[in-house]
CSV table of C-alpha atoms and ligand atoms in Angstrom, one decimal:
chain,number,residue,atom,x,y,z
A,23,MET,CA,10.8,-5.1,19.4
A,24,SER,CA,7.7,-4.2,21.5
A,25,ALA,CA,7.2,-4.5,25.2
A,26,PRO,CA,4.9,-7.2,26.7
A,27,SER,CA,1.4,-6.5,25.5
A,28,ARG,CA,-1.9,-5.7,27.2
A,29,LEU,CA,-2.9,-9.2,26.1
A,30,ASP,CA,-0.1,-10.7,28.2
A,31,ALA,CA,-1.3,-8.8,31.2
A,32,GLU,CA,-4.9,-9.9,30.7
A,33,ALA,CA,-3.9,-13.5,30.1
A,34,GLY,CA,-1.6,-13.4,33.1
A,35,SER,CA,1.0,-15.2,31.0
A,36,ASP,CA,4.7,-15.4,31.8
A,37,ALA,CA,6.2,-12.3,30.1
A,38,ARG,CA,8.7,-14.6,28.3
A,39,GLU,CA,6.0,-16.7,26.8
A,40,PRO,CA,5.1,-15.8,23.2
A,41,SER,CA,1.6,-14.3,23.3
A,42,VAL,CA,0.6,-12.5,20.1
A,43,ILE,CA,3.0,-12.5,17.1
A,44,THR,CA,2.0,-10.5,14.0
A,45,PHE,CA,3.1,-11.0,10.4
A,46,ASP,CA,2.0,-8.3,8.0
A,47,GLY,CA,3.0,-7.6,4.4
A,48,PRO,CA,1.7,-7.5,0.9
A,49,ALA,CA,0.1,-10.4,-1.1
A,50,ALA,CA,2.4,-13.3,-1.7
A,51,SER,CA,5.2,-12.0,0.5
A,52,GLY,CA,5.3,-15.4,2.3
A,53,LYS,CA,3.8,-14.2,5.5
A,54,SER,CA,1.2,-17.0,5.9
A,55,SER,CA,3.8,-19.7,5.3
A,56,VAL,CA,6.2,-18.1,7.7
A,57,ALA,CA,3.6,-17.4,10.3
A,58,GLN,CA,2.4,-21.0,10.1
A,59,ARG,CA,5.9,-22.5,10.5
A,60,VAL,CA,6.8,-20.1,13.3
A,61,ALA,CA,3.6,-21.0,15.1
A,62,ARG,CA,4.3,-24.7,14.7
A,63,ALA,CA,7.9,-24.3,16.0
A,64,LEU,CA,6.6,-22.5,19.1
A,65,GLY,CA,3.6,-24.8,19.5
A,66,ILE,CA,1.0,-22.1,19.3
A,67,PRO,CA,-2.0,-21.7,16.9
A,68,PHE,CA,-1.7,-19.9,13.6
A,69,VAL,CA,-4.5,-17.5,12.7
A,70,SER,CA,-5.0,-16.2,9.1
A,71,SER,CA,-6.9,-12.9,9.2
A,72,GLY,CA,-7.2,-12.9,5.4
A,73,LEU,CA,-9.4,-16.0,5.6
A,74,LEU,CA,-12.2,-13.9,7.2
A,75,TYR,CA,-11.9,-11.2,4.5
A,76,ARG,CA,-12.0,-14.1,1.9
A,77,ALA,CA,-15.0,-15.7,3.6
A,78,ALA,CA,-16.9,-12.4,3.5
A,79,THR,CA,-16.0,-12.0,-0.2
A,80,HIS,CA,-17.1,-15.6,-0.9
A,81,LEU,CA,-20.5,-14.8,0.6
A,82,VAL,CA,-20.7,-11.6,-1.4
A,83,ALA,CA,-19.8,-13.3,-4.6
A,84,HIS,CA,-22.3,-16.2,-4.1
A,85,SER,CA,-25.2,-14.0,-3.0
A,86,GLY,CA,-24.9,-11.6,-5.9
A,87,THR,CA,-24.4,-8.7,-3.4
A,88,ASP,CA,-22.8,-5.5,-4.7
A,89,ALA,CA,-19.2,-5.6,-3.3
A,90,PHE,CA,-19.1,-1.8,-3.3
A,91,ASP,CA,-22.3,-1.5,-1.2
A,92,GLN,CA,-20.9,-1.4,2.4
A,93,ALA,CA,-24.3,-1.5,4.0
A,94,ALA,CA,-25.4,-4.5,1.9
A,95,VAL,CA,-22.2,-6.3,2.7
A,96,LEU,CA,-22.6,-5.7,6.4
A,97,ALA,CA,-26.2,-6.8,6.3
A,98,LEU,CA,-25.1,-10.0,4.5
A,99,LEU,CA,-22.4,-10.7,7.2
A,100,GLY,CA,-25.0,-10.2,9.9
A,101,ALA,CA,-27.3,-12.7,8.3
A,102,HIS,CA,-24.7,-15.5,8.3
A,103,MET,CA,-22.6,-17.2,10.8
A,104,VAL,CA,-19.0,-17.0,9.9
A,105,GLU,CA,-16.6,-18.9,12.2
A,106,LEU,CA,-12.8,-19.0,12.0
A,107,ARG,CA,-11.2,-22.1,13.7
A,108,PRO,CA,-7.5,-21.5,14.2
A,109,ASP,CA,-5.2,-24.4,14.9
A,110,VAL,CA,-1.6,-25.3,14.9
A,111,ALA,CA,-2.2,-27.4,11.8
A,112,GLY,CA,-4.1,-24.8,9.9
A,113,ASN,CA,-7.3,-22.7,9.8
A,114,ASP,CA,-10.8,-23.7,8.9
A,115,VAL,CA,-13.6,-21.2,8.0
A,116,LEU,CA,-17.2,-22.3,8.4
A,117,VAL,CA,-20.1,-20.4,6.9
A,118,ASP,CA,-23.4,-21.4,8.5
A,119,GLY,CA,-21.7,-24.6,9.7
A,120,ARG,CA,-20.2,-25.6,6.3
A,121,SER,CA,-16.4,-25.5,5.7
A,122,VAL,CA,-15.6,-23.1,2.8
A,123,THR,CA,-11.9,-23.0,3.3
A,124,SER,CA,-11.0,-24.8,0.1
A,125,GLU,CA,-13.1,-22.3,-1.9
A,126,LEU,CA,-11.4,-19.2,-0.6
A,127,HIS,CA,-8.1,-19.0,-2.6
A,128,THR,CA,-9.5,-18.5,-6.1
A,129,ASP,CA,-9.0,-15.9,-8.7
A,130,ARG,CA,-12.7,-14.9,-8.3
A,131,VAL,CA,-12.2,-14.2,-4.6
A,132,ASP,CA,-8.8,-12.5,-5.2
A,133,ALA,CA,-10.4,-10.1,-7.7
A,134,VAL,CA,-13.0,-8.7,-5.2
A,135,VAL,CA,-11.4,-9.2,-1.8
A,136,SER,CA,-9.7,-5.8,-1.7
A,137,THR,CA,-13.0,-4.1,-2.4
A,138,VAL,CA,-14.8,-5.9,0.4
A,139,ALA,CA,-11.8,-5.5,2.8
A,140,GLY,CA,-11.8,-1.8,2.1
A,141,HIS,CA,-15.1,-1.1,3.9
A,142,PRO,CA,-14.4,0.2,7.4
A,143,ALA,CA,-17.5,-1.8,8.7
A,144,VAL,CA,-16.1,-5.0,7.3
A,145,ARG,CA,-12.7,-4.3,8.9
A,146,ALA,CA,-14.4,-3.7,12.3
A,147,TRP,CA,-16.3,-7.0,11.9
A,148,VAL,CA,-13.1,-8.9,11.2
A,149,SER,CA,-11.2,-7.1,14.0
A,150,GLN,CA,-13.9,-7.9,16.5
A,151,GLN,CA,-13.7,-11.6,15.6
A,152,LEU,CA,-9.9,-11.7,15.8
A,153,ARG,CA,-9.8,-10.0,19.2
A,154,ARG,CA,-11.9,-12.8,20.6
A,155,VAL,CA,-9.3,-15.5,19.8
A,156,PRO,CA,-7.6,-16.4,23.0
A,157,PRO,CA,-3.8,-15.9,22.9
A,158,PRO,CA,-1.2,-17.1,22.4
A,159,PHE,CA,-1.1,-17.2,18.6
A,160,ALA,CA,0.8,-16.1,15.5
A,161,ILE,CA,-1.4,-14.1,13.1
A,162,ASP,CA,-0.9,-12.9,9.5
A,163,GLY,CA,-2.5,-10.1,7.6
A,164,ARG,CA,-2.0,-6.5,6.6
A,165,ASP,CA,-2.7,-4.5,9.7
A,166,MET,CA,-2.3,-7.0,12.5
A,167,GLY,CA,0.6,-5.2,14.1
A,168,SER,CA,-0.5,-1.7,13.3
A,169,VAL,CA,-4.2,-1.7,14.0
A,170,VAL,CA,-5.7,-4.9,15.4
A,171,PHE,CA,-3.0,-5.9,17.8
A,172,PRO,CA,-0.9,-2.8,18.4
A,173,GLY,CA,0.3,-4.2,21.7
A,174,ALA,CA,1.5,-7.5,20.1
A,175,ARG,CA,4.7,-8.8,21.7
A,176,HIS,CA,6.5,-9.4,18.4
A,177,LYS,CA,5.8,-7.8,15.0
A,178,PHE,CA,7.2,-8.7,11.7
A,179,TYR,CA,6.7,-7.0,8.3
A,180,LEU,CA,7.6,-9.3,5.4
A,181,THR,CA,8.4,-7.9,2.0
A,182,ALA,CA,9.5,-9.2,-1.4
A,183,SER,CA,9.8,-7.6,-4.8
A,184,PRO,CA,6.7,-7.7,-7.0
A,185,GLU,CA,8.6,-10.1,-9.4
A,186,GLU,CA,9.5,-12.5,-6.7
A,187,ARG,CA,6.0,-12.5,-5.3
A,188,ALA,CA,4.5,-13.2,-8.7
A,189,ARG,CA,7.0,-16.1,-9.2
A,190,ARG,CA,5.9,-17.6,-5.9
A,191,ARG,CA,2.2,-17.3,-6.6
A,192,VAL,CA,2.7,-18.9,-10.0
A,193,GLY,CA,4.3,-21.8,-8.2
A,194,GLU,CA,1.1,-22.1,-6.0
A,195,ARG,CA,-1.5,-21.8,-8.7
A,196,ALA,CA,-1.0,-22.9,-12.3
A,197,ALA,CA,-1.2,-19.5,-13.9
A,198,ASP,CA,0.6,-17.2,-16.3
A,199,LEU,CA,3.4,-15.1,-14.8
A,200,ALA,CA,2.3,-11.8,-16.4
A,201,ALA,CA,-1.3,-12.3,-15.4
A,202,VAL,CA,-0.3,-13.1,-11.8
A,203,ALA,CA,2.0,-10.1,-11.6
A,204,ALA,CA,-0.8,-7.8,-12.8
A,205,ALA,CA,-3.3,-9.3,-10.3
A,206,ILE,CA,-0.8,-8.9,-7.5
A,207,ALA,CA,-0.1,-5.2,-8.5
A,208,ARG,CA,-3.9,-4.6,-8.5
A,209,ARG,CA,-4.2,-6.1,-5.1
A,210,ASP,CA,-1.3,-4.1,-3.7
A,211,GLN,CA,-3.1,-1.0,-5.0
A,212,GLY,CA,-6.4,-2.2,-3.5
A,213,ASP,CA,-4.8,-3.0,-0.1
A,214,ALA,CA,-2.6,0.1,0.0
A,215,ARG,CA,-4.5,1.7,2.8
A,216,GLN,CA,-4.0,-1.3,5.1
A,217,LEU,CA,-0.4,-1.9,4.1
A,218,ALA,CA,1.4,0.6,6.3
A,219,PRO,CA,3.7,-1.3,8.6
A,220,ALA,CA,3.6,-0.9,12.4
A,221,ALA,CA,6.3,1.5,13.4
A,222,ASP,CA,7.8,-1.1,15.7
A,223,ALA,CA,7.7,-4.0,13.3
A,224,LEU,CA,10.9,-5.8,12.3
A,225,HIS,CA,11.1,-5.7,8.5
A,226,VAL,CA,12.3,-8.9,6.7
A,227,ASP,CA,13.2,-8.7,3.0
A,228,THR,CA,12.6,-12.3,1.8
A,229,ASP,CA,13.7,-11.8,-1.8
A,230,GLU,CA,17.0,-13.6,-1.3
A,231,LEU,CA,15.9,-16.0,1.4
A,232,GLU,CA,14.4,-19.5,1.3
A,233,LEU,CA,11.4,-20.1,3.5
A,234,ASP,CA,13.5,-22.0,6.1
A,235,GLN,CA,15.9,-19.1,6.3
A,236,VAL,CA,13.1,-16.6,6.9
A,237,VAL,CA,11.6,-18.8,9.6
A,238,ALA,CA,15.0,-19.2,11.3
A,239,CYS,CA,15.5,-15.4,11.1
A,240,VAL,CA,12.1,-14.8,12.7
A,241,LEU,CA,12.7,-17.4,15.5
A,242,ASP,CA,16.2,-15.9,16.2
A,243,ALA,CA,14.6,-12.4,16.5
A,244,ILE,CA,11.9,-13.7,18.9
A,245,ARG,CA,14.5,-15.6,21.0
A,246,ALA,CA,16.9,-12.6,21.1
A,247,SER,CA,14.1,-10.3,22.0
A,248,ASP,CA,12.7,-12.6,24.7
A,249,SER,CA,16.1,-13.1,26.2
A,250,GLY,CA,16.8,-9.4,26.2
A,251,SER,CA,19.8,-10.0,24.1
A,252,THR,CA,21.2,-7.4,21.8
A,253,ALA,CA,22.5,-10.1,19.4
A,254,SER,CA,23.4,-9.0,15.9
A,255,GLU,CA,20.5,-8.4,13.4
A,256,PRO,CA,19.3,-11.6,11.9
A,257,GLN,CA,20.0,-12.1,8.2
A,258,GLY,CA,17.5,-10.3,6.0
A,259,ALA,CA,16.2,-8.1,8.8
A,260,ALA,CA,16.2,-4.4,8.4
A,261,SER,CA,14.7,-2.1,11.0
B,309,LIG,O1,-3.6,-12.5,3.3
B,309,LIG,P1,-4.5,-12.8,2.1
B,309,LIG,O2,-3.9,-12.7,0.8
B,309,LIG,O3,-5.2,-14.1,2.3
B,309,LIG,O4,-5.6,-11.7,2.3
B,309,LIG,C1,-6.7,-11.6,1.3
B,309,LIG,C2,-7.1,-10.1,1.2
B,309,LIG,O5,-7.8,-9.7,2.5
B,309,LIG,C3,-6.1,-9.1,1.0
B,309,LIG,O6,-6.0,-8.8,-0.4
B,309,LIG,C4,-6.5,-7.9,1.7
B,309,LIG,C5,-7.4,-8.4,2.8
B,309,LIG,N1,-6.8,-8.4,4.1
B,309,LIG,C6,-6.8,-7.2,4.7
B,309,LIG,O7,-7.3,-6.2,4.2
B,309,LIG,N2,-6.4,-7.1,6.0
B,309,LIG,C7,-5.9,-8.2,6.6
B,309,LIG,N3,-5.4,-8.1,7.9
B,309,LIG,C8,-5.8,-9.4,5.9
B,309,LIG,C9,-6.3,-9.5,4.7
């Protein structure tokens, strides 16, 4: 895994302390659950980058802005105060001082978020906000390890088959499996440009693993890397 990051140096932290840990992967690959649990185990905040894209999409949907109009979306974001509050316990997103977190995981937001997130100006707006968060933290998204925090100390890329991801999503939201699978496939396609893993990310195929096993695998990898050990590859890890 990667060497101590620029953020470590800037924060003056002990090189053995976790600083920034990134979890990327496609929709419903389990990255936010894993990142959240790993963060809790390490006693550091968890940051969900997707919430900022979702908050931007929520604003677009509620204002009637054309999601394809990058300039209009950017102007909308400039006219509102969007604040992400990361915490060990979870993340809260405030828009103009009001928490909208509970309104962000809806089919309506899911359907448009890839379009909003596809605008380079929106990506720059999100990246700027994320780079202001003081480390240490564990963060999940699509391009956290590849673009936003290329110097992150530990990088993971979680994958699962489309069928397994659809099954997991159906478990989270009462919905029809075929419809969910189709929505996930559409989102994979919409997110494709952001989905390339960082070259130095450790890939974890979560298909055959329970959540606890993925968390244990990640924590093992972090500890092995921090102790400089060349311990055998954790179960499920490939690369
Ligand atoms: O992680 P999530 O499903 O909450 O993310 C919602 C959407 O936001 C996802 O479909 C694509 C976009 N996103 C992104 O483009 N880059 C990120 N780092 C995180 C999310």
